[in-house]
Coordinates of C-alpha atoms in Angstrom, one line a residue:
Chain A
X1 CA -24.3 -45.9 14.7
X2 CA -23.8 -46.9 11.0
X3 CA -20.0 -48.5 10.4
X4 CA -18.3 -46.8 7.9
X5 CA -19.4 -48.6 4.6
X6 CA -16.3 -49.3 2.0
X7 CA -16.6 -47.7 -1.3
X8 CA -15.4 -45.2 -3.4
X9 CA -17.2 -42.4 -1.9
X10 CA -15.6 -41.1 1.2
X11 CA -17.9 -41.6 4.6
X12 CA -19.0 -39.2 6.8
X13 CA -16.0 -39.8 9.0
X14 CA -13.3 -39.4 6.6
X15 CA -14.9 -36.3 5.0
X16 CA -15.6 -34.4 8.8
X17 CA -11.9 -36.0 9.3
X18 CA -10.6 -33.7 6.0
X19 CA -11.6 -30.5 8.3
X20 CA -9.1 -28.7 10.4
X21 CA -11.8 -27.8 12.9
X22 CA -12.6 -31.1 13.6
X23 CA -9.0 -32.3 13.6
X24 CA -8.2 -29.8 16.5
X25 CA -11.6 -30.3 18.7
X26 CA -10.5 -33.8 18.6
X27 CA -7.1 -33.4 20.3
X28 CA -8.4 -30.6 22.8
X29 CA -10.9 -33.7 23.2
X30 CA -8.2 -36.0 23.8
X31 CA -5.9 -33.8 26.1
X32 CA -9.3 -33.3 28.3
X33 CA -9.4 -37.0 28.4
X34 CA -5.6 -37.5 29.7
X35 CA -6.1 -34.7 32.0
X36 CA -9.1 -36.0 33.5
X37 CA -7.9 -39.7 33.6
X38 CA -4.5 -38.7 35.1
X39 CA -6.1 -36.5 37.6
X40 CA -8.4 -39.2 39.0
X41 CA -5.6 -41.6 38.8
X42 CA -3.5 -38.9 41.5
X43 CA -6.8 -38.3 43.6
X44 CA -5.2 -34.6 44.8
X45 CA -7.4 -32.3 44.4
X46 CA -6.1 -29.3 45.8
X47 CA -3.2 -29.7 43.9
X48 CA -4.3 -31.2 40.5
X49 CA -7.7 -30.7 40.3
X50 CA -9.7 -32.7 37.7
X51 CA -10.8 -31.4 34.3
X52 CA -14.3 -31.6 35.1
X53 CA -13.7 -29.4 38.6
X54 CA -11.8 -27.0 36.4
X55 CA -15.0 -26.8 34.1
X56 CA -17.3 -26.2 36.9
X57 CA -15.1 -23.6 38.3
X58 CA -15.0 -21.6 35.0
X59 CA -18.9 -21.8 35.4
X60 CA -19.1 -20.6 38.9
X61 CA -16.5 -18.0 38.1
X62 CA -18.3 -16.9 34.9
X63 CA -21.8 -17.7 36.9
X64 CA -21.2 -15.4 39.9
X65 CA -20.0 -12.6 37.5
X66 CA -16.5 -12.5 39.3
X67 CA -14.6 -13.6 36.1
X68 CA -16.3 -11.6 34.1
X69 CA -15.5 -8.5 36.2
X70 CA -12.4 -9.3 36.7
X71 CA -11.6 -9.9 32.8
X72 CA -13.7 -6.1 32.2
X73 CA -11.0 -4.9 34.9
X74 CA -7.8 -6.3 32.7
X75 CA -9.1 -5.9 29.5
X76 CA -10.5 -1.9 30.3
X77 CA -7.0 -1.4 31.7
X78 CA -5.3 -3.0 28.8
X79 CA -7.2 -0.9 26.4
X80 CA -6.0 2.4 27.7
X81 CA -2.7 1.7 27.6
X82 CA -2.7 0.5 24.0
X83 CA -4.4 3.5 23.2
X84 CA -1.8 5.6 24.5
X85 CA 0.4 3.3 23.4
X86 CA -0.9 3.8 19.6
X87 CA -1.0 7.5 20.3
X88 CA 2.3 8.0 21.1
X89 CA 3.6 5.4 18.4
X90 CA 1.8 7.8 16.1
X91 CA 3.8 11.0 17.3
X92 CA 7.1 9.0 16.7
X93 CA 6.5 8.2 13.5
X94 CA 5.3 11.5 12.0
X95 CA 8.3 12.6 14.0
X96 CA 10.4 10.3 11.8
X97 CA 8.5 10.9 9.0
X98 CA 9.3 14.5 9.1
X99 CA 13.1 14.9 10.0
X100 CA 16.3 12.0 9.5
X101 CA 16.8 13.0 13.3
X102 CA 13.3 12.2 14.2
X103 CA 14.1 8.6 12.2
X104 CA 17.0 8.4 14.0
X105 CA 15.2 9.1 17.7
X106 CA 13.0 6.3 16.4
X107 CA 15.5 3.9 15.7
X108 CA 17.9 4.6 18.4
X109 CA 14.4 4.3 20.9
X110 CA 13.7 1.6 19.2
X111 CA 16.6 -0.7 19.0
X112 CA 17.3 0.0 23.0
X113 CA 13.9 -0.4 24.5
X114 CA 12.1 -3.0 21.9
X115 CA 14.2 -6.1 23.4
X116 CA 13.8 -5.0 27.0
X117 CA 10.4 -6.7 28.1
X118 CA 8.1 -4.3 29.2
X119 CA 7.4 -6.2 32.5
X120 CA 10.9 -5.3 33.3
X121 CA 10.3 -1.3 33.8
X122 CA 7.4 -2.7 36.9
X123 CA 9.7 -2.0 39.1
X124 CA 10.5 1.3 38.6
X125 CA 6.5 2.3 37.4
X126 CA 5.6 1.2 41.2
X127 CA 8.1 3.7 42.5
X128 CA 7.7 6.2 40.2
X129 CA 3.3 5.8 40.3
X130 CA 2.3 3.9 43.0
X131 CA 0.5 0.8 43.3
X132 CA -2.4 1.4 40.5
X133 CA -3.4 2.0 37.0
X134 CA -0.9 4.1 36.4
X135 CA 1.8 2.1 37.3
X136 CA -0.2 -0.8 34.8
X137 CA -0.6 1.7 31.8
X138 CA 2.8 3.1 31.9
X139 CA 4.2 -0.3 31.4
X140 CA 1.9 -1.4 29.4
X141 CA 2.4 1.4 27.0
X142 CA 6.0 0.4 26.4
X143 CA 5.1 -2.7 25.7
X144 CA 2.8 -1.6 22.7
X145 CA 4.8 1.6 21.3
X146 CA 8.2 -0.1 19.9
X147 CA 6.5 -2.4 17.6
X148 CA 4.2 -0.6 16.5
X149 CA 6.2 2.1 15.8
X150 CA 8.9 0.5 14.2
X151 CA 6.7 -1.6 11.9
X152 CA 4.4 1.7 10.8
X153 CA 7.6 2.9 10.1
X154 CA 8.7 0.3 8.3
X155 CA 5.6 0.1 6.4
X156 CA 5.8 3.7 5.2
X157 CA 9.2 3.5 4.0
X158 CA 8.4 0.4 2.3
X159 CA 5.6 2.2 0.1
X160 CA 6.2 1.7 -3.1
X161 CA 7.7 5.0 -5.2
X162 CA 5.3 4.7 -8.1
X163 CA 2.3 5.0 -5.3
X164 CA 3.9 7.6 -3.5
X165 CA 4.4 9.6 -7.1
X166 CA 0.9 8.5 -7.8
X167 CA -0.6 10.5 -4.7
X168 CA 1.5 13.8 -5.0
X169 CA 0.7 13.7 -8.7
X170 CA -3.0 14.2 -8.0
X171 CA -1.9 17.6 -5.5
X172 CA -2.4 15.3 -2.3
X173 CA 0.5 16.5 0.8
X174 CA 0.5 16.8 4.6
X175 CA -2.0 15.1 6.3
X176 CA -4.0 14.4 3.1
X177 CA -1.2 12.9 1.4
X178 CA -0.2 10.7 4.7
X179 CA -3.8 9.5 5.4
X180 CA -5.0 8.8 1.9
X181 CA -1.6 7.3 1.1
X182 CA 0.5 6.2 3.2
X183 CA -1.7 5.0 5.9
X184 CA -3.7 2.2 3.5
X185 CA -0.3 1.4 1.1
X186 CA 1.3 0.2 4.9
X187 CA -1.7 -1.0 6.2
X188 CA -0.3 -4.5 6.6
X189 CA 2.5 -3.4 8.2
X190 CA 0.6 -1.4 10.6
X191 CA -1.9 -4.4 11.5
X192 CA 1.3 -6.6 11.3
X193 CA 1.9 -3.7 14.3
X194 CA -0.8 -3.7 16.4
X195 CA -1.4 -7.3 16.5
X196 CA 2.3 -7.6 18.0
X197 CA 1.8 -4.4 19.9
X198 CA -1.4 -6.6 21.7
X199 CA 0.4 -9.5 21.8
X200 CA 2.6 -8.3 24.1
X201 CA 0.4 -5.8 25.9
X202 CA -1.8 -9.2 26.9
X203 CA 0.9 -10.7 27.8
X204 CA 2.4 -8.0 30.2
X205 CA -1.2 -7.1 31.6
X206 CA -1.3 -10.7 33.1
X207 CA 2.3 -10.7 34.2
X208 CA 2.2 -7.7 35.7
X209 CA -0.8 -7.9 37.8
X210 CA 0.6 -11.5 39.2
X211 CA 3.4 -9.0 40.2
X212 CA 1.4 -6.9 42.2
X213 CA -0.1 -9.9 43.9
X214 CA -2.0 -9.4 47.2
X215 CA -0.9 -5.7 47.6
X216 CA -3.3 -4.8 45.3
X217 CA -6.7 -3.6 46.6
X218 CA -8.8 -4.6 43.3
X219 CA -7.5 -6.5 40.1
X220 CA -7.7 -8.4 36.6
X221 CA -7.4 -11.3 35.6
X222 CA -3.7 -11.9 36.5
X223 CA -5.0 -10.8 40.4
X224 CA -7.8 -13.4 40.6
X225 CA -4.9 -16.3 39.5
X226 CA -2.7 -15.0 42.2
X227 CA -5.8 -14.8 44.8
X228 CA -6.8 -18.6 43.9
X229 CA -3.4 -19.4 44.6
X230 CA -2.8 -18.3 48.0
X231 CA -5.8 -19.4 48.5
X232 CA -5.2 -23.1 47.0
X233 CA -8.3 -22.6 45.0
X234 CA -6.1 -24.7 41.8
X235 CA -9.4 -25.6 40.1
X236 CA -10.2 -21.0 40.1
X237 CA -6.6 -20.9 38.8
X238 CA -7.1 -23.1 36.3
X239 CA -10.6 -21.4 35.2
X240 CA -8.4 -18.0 35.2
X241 CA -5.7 -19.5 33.0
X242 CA -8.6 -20.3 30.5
X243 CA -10.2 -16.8 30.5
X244 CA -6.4 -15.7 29.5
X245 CA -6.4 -17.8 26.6
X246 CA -9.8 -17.6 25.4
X247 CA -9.6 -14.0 25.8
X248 CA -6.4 -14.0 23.9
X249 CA -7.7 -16.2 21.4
X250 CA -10.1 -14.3 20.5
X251 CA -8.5 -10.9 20.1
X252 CA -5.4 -12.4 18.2
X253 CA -7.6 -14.3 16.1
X254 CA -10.9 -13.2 16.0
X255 CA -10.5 -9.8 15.8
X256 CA -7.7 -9.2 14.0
X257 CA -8.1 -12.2 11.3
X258 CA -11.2 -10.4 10.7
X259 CA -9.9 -7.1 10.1
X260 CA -7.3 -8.5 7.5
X261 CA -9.4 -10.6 6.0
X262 CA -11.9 -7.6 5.6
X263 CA -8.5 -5.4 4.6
X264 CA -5.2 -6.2 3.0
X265 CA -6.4 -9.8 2.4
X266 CA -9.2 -8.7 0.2
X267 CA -7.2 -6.2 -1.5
X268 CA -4.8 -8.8 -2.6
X269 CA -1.7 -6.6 -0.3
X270 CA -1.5 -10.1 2.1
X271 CA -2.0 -13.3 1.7
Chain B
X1 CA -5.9 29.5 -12.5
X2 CA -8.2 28.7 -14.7
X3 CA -9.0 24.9 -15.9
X4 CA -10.0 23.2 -19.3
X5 CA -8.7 24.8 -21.9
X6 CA -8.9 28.7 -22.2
X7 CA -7.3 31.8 -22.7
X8 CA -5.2 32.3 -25.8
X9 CA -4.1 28.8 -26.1
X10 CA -6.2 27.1 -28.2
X11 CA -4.5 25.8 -31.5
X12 CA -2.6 28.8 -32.6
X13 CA -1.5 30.3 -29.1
X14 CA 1.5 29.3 -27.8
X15 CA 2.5 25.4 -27.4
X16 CA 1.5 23.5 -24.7
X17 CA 4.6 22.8 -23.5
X18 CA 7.5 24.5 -24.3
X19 CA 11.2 22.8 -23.0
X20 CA 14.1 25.7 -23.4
X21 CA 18.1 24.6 -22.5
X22 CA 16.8 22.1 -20.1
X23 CA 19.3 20.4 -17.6
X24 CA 18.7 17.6 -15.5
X25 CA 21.0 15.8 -12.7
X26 CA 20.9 13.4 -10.5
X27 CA 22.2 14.2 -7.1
X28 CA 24.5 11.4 -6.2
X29 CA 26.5 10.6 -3.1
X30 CA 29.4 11.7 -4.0
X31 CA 29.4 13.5 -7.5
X32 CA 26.2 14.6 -9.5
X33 CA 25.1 12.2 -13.2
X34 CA 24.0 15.0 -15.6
X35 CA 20.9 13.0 -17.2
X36 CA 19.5 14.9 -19.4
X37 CA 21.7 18.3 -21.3
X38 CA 21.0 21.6 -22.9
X39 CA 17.4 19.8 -24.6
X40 CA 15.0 22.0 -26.1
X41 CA 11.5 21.2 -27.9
X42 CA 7.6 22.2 -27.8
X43 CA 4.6 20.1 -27.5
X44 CA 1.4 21.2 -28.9
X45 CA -2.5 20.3 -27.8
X46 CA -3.6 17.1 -29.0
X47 CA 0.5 16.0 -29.7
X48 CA 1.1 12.5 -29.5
X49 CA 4.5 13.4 -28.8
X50 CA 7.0 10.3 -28.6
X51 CA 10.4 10.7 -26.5
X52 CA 12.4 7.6 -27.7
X53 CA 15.8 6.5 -27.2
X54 CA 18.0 3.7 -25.4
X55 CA 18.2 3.8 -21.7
X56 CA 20.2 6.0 -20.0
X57 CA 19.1 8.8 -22.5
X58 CA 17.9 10.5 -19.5
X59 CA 14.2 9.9 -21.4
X60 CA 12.0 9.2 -17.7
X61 CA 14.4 11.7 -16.0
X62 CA 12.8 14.7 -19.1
X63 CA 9.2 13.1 -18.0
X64 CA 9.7 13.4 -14.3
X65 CA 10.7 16.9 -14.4
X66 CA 7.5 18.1 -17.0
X67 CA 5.9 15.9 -14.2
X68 CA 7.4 18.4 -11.7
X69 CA 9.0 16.1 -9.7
X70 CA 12.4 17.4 -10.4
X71 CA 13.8 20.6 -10.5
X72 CA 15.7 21.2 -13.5
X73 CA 19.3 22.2 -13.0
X74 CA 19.6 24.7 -15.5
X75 CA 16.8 26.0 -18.8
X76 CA 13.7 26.4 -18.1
X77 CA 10.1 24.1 -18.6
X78 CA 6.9 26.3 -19.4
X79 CA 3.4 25.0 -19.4
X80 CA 0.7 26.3 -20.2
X81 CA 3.1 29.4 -20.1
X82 CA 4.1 29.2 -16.7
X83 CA 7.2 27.6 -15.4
X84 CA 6.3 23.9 -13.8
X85 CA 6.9 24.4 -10.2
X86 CA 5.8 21.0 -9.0
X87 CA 3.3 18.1 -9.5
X88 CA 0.0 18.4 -10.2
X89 CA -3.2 17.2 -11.5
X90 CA -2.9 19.0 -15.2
X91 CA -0.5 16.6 -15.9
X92 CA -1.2 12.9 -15.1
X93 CA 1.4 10.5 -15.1
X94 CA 0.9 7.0 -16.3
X95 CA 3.8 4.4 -15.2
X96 CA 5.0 1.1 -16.5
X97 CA 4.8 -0.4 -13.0
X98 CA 1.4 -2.1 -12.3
X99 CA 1.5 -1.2 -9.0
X100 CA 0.2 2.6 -9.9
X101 CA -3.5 1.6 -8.9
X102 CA -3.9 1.6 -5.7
X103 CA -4.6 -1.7 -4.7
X104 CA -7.4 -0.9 -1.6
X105 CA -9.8 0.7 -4.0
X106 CA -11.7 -0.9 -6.7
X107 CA -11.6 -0.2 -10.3
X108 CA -14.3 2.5 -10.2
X109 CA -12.6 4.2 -6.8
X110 CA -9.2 4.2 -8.6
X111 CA -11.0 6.2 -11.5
X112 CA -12.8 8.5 -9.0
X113 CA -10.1 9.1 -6.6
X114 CA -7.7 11.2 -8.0
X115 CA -11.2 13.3 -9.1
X116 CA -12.1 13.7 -5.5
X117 CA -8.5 13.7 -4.5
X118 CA -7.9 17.3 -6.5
X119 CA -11.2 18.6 -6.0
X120 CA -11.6 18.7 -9.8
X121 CA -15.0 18.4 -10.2
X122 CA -17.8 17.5 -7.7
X123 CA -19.3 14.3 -6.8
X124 CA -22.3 13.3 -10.1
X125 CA -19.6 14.4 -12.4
X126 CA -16.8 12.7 -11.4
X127 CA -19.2 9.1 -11.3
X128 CA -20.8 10.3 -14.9
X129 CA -16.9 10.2 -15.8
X130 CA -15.6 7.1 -14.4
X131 CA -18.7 5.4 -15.4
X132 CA -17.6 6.6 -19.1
X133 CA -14.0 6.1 -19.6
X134 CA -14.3 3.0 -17.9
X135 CA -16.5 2.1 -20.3
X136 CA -13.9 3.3 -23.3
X137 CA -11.5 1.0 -22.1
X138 CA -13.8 -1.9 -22.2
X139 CA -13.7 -2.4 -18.3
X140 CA -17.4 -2.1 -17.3
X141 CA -17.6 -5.7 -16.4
X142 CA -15.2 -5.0 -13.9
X143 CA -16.0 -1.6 -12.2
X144 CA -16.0 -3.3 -8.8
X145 CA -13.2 -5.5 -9.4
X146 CA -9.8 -5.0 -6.8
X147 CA -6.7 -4.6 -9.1
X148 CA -4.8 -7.4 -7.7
X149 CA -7.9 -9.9 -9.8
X150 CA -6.8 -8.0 -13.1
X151 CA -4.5 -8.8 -15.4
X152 CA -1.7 -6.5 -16.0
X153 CA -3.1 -5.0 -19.4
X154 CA -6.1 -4.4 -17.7
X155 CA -4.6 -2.9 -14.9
X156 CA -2.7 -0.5 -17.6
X157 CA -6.0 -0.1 -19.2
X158 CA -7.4 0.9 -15.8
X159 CA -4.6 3.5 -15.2
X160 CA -5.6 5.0 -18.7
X161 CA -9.3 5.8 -17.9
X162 CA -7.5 7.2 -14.6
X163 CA -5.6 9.4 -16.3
X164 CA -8.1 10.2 -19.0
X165 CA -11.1 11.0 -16.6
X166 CA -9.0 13.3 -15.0
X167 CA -8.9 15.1 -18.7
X168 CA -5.4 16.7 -17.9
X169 CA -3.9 19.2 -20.0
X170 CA -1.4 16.5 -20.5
X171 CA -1.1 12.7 -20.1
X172 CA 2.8 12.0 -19.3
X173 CA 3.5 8.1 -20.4
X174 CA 6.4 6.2 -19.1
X175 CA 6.8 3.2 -21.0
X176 CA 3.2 2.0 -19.9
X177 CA 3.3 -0.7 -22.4
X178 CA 7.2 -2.2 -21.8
X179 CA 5.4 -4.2 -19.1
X180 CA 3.1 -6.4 -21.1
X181 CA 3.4 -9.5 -23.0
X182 CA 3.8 -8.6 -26.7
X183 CA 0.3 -9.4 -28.1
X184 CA -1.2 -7.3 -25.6
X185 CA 1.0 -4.4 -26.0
X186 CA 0.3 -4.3 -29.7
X187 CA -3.5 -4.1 -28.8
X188 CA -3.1 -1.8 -26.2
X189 CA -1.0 0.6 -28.8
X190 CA -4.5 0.1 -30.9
X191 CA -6.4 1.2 -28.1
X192 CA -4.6 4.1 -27.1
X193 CA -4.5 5.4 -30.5
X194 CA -8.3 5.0 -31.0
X195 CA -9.0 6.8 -27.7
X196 CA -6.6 9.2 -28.9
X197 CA -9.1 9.8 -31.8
X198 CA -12.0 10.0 -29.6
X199 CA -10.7 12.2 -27.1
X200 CA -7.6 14.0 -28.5
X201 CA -5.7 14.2 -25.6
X202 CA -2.4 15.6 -25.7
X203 CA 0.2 13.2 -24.3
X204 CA 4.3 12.7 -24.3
X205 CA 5.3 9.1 -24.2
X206 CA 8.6 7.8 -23.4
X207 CA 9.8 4.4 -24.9
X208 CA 12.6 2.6 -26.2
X209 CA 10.8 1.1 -28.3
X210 CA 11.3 2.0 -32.1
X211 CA 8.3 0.4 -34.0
X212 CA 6.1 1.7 -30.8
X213 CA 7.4 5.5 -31.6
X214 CA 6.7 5.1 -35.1
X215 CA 3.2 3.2 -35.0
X216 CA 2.3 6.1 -31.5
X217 CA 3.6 9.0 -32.5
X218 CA 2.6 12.1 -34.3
X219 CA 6.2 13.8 -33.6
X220 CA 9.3 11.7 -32.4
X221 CA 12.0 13.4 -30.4
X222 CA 15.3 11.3 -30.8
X223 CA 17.2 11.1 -28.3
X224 CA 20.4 9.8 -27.5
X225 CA 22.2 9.2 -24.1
X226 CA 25.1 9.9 -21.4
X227 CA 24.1 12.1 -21.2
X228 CA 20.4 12.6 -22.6
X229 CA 20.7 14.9 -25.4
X230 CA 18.5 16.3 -28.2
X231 CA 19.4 14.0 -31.7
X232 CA 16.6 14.9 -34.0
X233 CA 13.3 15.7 -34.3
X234 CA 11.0 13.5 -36.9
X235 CA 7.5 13.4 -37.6
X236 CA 5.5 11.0 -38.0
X237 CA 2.0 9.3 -39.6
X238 CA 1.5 5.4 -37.9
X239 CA 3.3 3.9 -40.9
X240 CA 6.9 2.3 -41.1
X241 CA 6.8 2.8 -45.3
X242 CA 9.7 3.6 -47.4
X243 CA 10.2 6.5 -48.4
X244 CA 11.5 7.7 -51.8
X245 CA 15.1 6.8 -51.4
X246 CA 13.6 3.4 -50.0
X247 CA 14.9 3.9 -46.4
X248 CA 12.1 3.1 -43.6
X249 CA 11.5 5.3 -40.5
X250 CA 12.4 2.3 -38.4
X251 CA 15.7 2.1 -40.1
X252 CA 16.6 5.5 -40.4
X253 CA 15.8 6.2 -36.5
X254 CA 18.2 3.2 -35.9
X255 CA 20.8 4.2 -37.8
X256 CA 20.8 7.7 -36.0
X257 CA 20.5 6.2 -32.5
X258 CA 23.2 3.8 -33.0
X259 CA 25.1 4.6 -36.2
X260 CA 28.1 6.5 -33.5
X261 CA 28.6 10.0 -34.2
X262 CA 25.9 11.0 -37.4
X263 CA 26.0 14.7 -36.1
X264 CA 23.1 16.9 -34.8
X265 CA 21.8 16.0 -38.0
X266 CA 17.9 17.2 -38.3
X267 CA 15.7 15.0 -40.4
X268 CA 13.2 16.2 -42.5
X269 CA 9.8 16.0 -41.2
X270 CA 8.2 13.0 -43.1
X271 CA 6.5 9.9 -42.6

């Protein structure tokens, strides 16, 4: 190990230092450290278990394939409900692209149901579905439609009227004109949409399946915390509060940085 | 039906365009703004036809409606000998506003789309086109280039080789120029006028600018405003020189524009 040597050149350490990447794994390093030093310090571990437990938890969990299934469970469940979420967002908006009342119907929807969180309706999904998918998906689907209804919306209203001349001066209407036009001029609105429509679909999937706890005969993600729970399993917990995040992380991030960057970024319509 | 030119209106048929007793108006909240009043005049093939007057002479209002974009109010607008019942690719509009490429498609796409977009020719042709007017515009370099990398004379240059590719019966010009910094507005006026004699393209272009009309303009259509009406009628050869009585074109077109109440007077058709 070499000492940083002085001169005008900038070592090694200052220039990996200069990168956000290594600037963030450097506190997760040090927040691993605290966590690891304060757990040994309390010695409890069924309530606090140490970092290193938590670690080889995640790698049993992942191992044995439970976590894994579990996160297919959420994550298949999820998808069907922003589908039909997206579907039915859709519908709305050609609805309110159509008629003022339509815009109107989407407004009025939206400004009532957008602040009520979609975990809220649960209750009323169990009695109205049952204990199941159903009751998962029709929740889940209110937490996708309002946003990304009201920002596709948003987006095609904001188009600008030189474009919009632009397309019906080359014969383009209907359909044509909508999905030739409309649809890439809002693009960043609409992604600006989904990614908050997933947000909060993520976000409800996990809540609600901690809500259906125990009664549940199979489950996500969200079950296996509550499980590890009432079981005391903390380290388990912990490894199914990771899978959250990561999987979060990587949707919010990975996939949708990707498509902008791919998209609207490229094209100069975000930045 | 039939595209290109054909029938009996080649050079001698009837004009182009023919504007009778036309009325526009703006439909306001509360009471309608008659724009444009009881204007009348003809456009030939290969015109270079200049509307020109200050703003609110109801100038872009008389483009919009050739465009077909709005229904005039009273008189009637033929072309091609038919009454213009809407937009549509046999006349191409070309806006001051540099957002009239569509920023998701390259240079080349832009060029192509509006080909593909009217089904006006099939797929070798429309590439053997954009290849060559992008090539007239001096853009080849940059074929594959998004519009938001371009500056905004080569954005206007790219919306010309749109137009022209699409070889409308008419190219409609809103103040395409009043956009750009003053050097390269004078050598886009150069450009469009050698195109012009490369492809003799019949176009009507609004401005406000006088030395523009007079350097543009084969035939210059005064007019004068609240509301838009006809003021005179002057031809004209590229040149601002005195004439006989030692009165420039520049000065005589100002005079009439501003000079208060100088009468329907119709001035004799003369560089």
């Amino acid at each position: 190990m070499a000492e940083p040597g002085a001169g005008p050149s900038p070592s090694p350490w200052q220039r990996a230092w200069r990168r956000a990447g290594v600037r963030r794994a450097a506190i997760l390093l040090g927040l691993a450290a605290l966590w690891q030093g304060y757990a040994l310090h309390l010695n409890d571990r069924l309530l606090f278990p140490t970092f290193s437990a938590t670690l080889a938890a995640l790698w049993a969990g992942v191992a044995s394939g439970e976590i894994l299934a579990r996160a297919w469970f959420s994550i298949h469940v999820l998808l069907l409900g922003y589908a039909a979420g997206i579907a039915l967002a859709a519908l709305l908006v050609l609805l309110a692209l159509g008629s003022q009342l339509g815009a109107d119907l989407l407004q009025t929807l939206t400004a009532m149901l957008n602040p009520l969180p979609a975990i809220a309706l649960l209750p009323l999904a169990l009695i109205w579905f049952g204990l199941g998918n159903a009751s998962l998906i029709f929740v889940l689907v209110d937490s996708v439609l309002w946003s990304v209804a009201l920002n596709t919306h948003a987006g095609f209203l904001a188009v600008s009227r030189t474009v919009r001349k632009v397309g019906r001066n080359y014969g383009l209407s209907g359909p044509r004109y909508v999905f030739r036009i409309l649809v890439p001029a809002a693009l960043p609105s609409i992604l600006t949409g989904l990614r908050i429509g997933w947000a909060f679909a993520w976000r409800t999937m996990i809540a609600s399946e901690l809500v259906f706890g125990v009664s549940s005969g199979s489950g996500g993600l969200g079950w296996y915390i509550y499980e590890n729970k009432s079981e005391l399993n903390i380290s388990a917990v912990f490894a199914g509060l990771f899978t959250v995040i990561l999987i979060g992380l990587v949707v919010e991030h990975g996939v949708f940085e990707t498509v902008e960057r791919r998209t609207v970024r490229r094209w100069g319509m975000q930045h | 039906m039939g595209r290109g030119v054909s029938e009996a209106e080649a050079t001698s048929g009837p004009p182009l365009l023919e504007v009778s007793h036309l009325t526009l108006r703006h439909l306001g909240e509360e009471r309608s703004i008659t724009a444009v009043e009881d204007v009348s005049f003809r456009v030939n093939r290969a015109d270079r036809c200049i509307l020109l007057g200050p703003s609110g002479c109801g100038k872009t209002t008389l483009l919009d409606a050739v465009g077909g974009f709005i229904v005039p109010a009273a008189g009637e607008i033929m072309f091609r000998g038919r009454p213009v019942a809407g937009p549509g690719p046999d006349r191409i509009m070309i806006f001051q506003e540099f957002d009239q490429l569509l920023p998701w498609k390259t240079v080349r796409q832009n060029v192509l789309f509006p080909l593909f977009a009217s089904r006006r020719c099939e797929r070798r042709e429309a590439e053997r086109r954009a290849t060559h007017y992008i090539e007239m515009v001096g853009l080849s370099r940059f074929a594959e280039a998004y519009p938001h990398t371009l500056s905004g004379g080569m954005k206007q240059r790219v919306a010309l080789a749109r137009g022209m590719a699409m070889e409308p019966d008419m190219l409609l010009m809103d103040e395409p120029f009043a956009a750009l910094d003053a050097l390269t507005r004078s050598r886009m006026q150069d450009e469009l006028l050698r195109l012009w004699e490369n492809v003799r393209f019949t176009m009507l272009f609004v401005t406000h600018a006088i030395d523009e009309a007079i350097r543009l303009g084969n035939r210059i259509i005064l007019l004068s405003p609240h509301p838009g009406r006809l003021r005179a009628e002057l031809a004209g050869d590229g040149r601002d020189d005195p004439d006989a009585g030692g009165t420039r074109p520049s000065e005589r077109i100002h005079a009439m524009l501003f000079a208060g109440d100088v009468g329907q007077e119709e001035a004799s058709a003369d560089g």
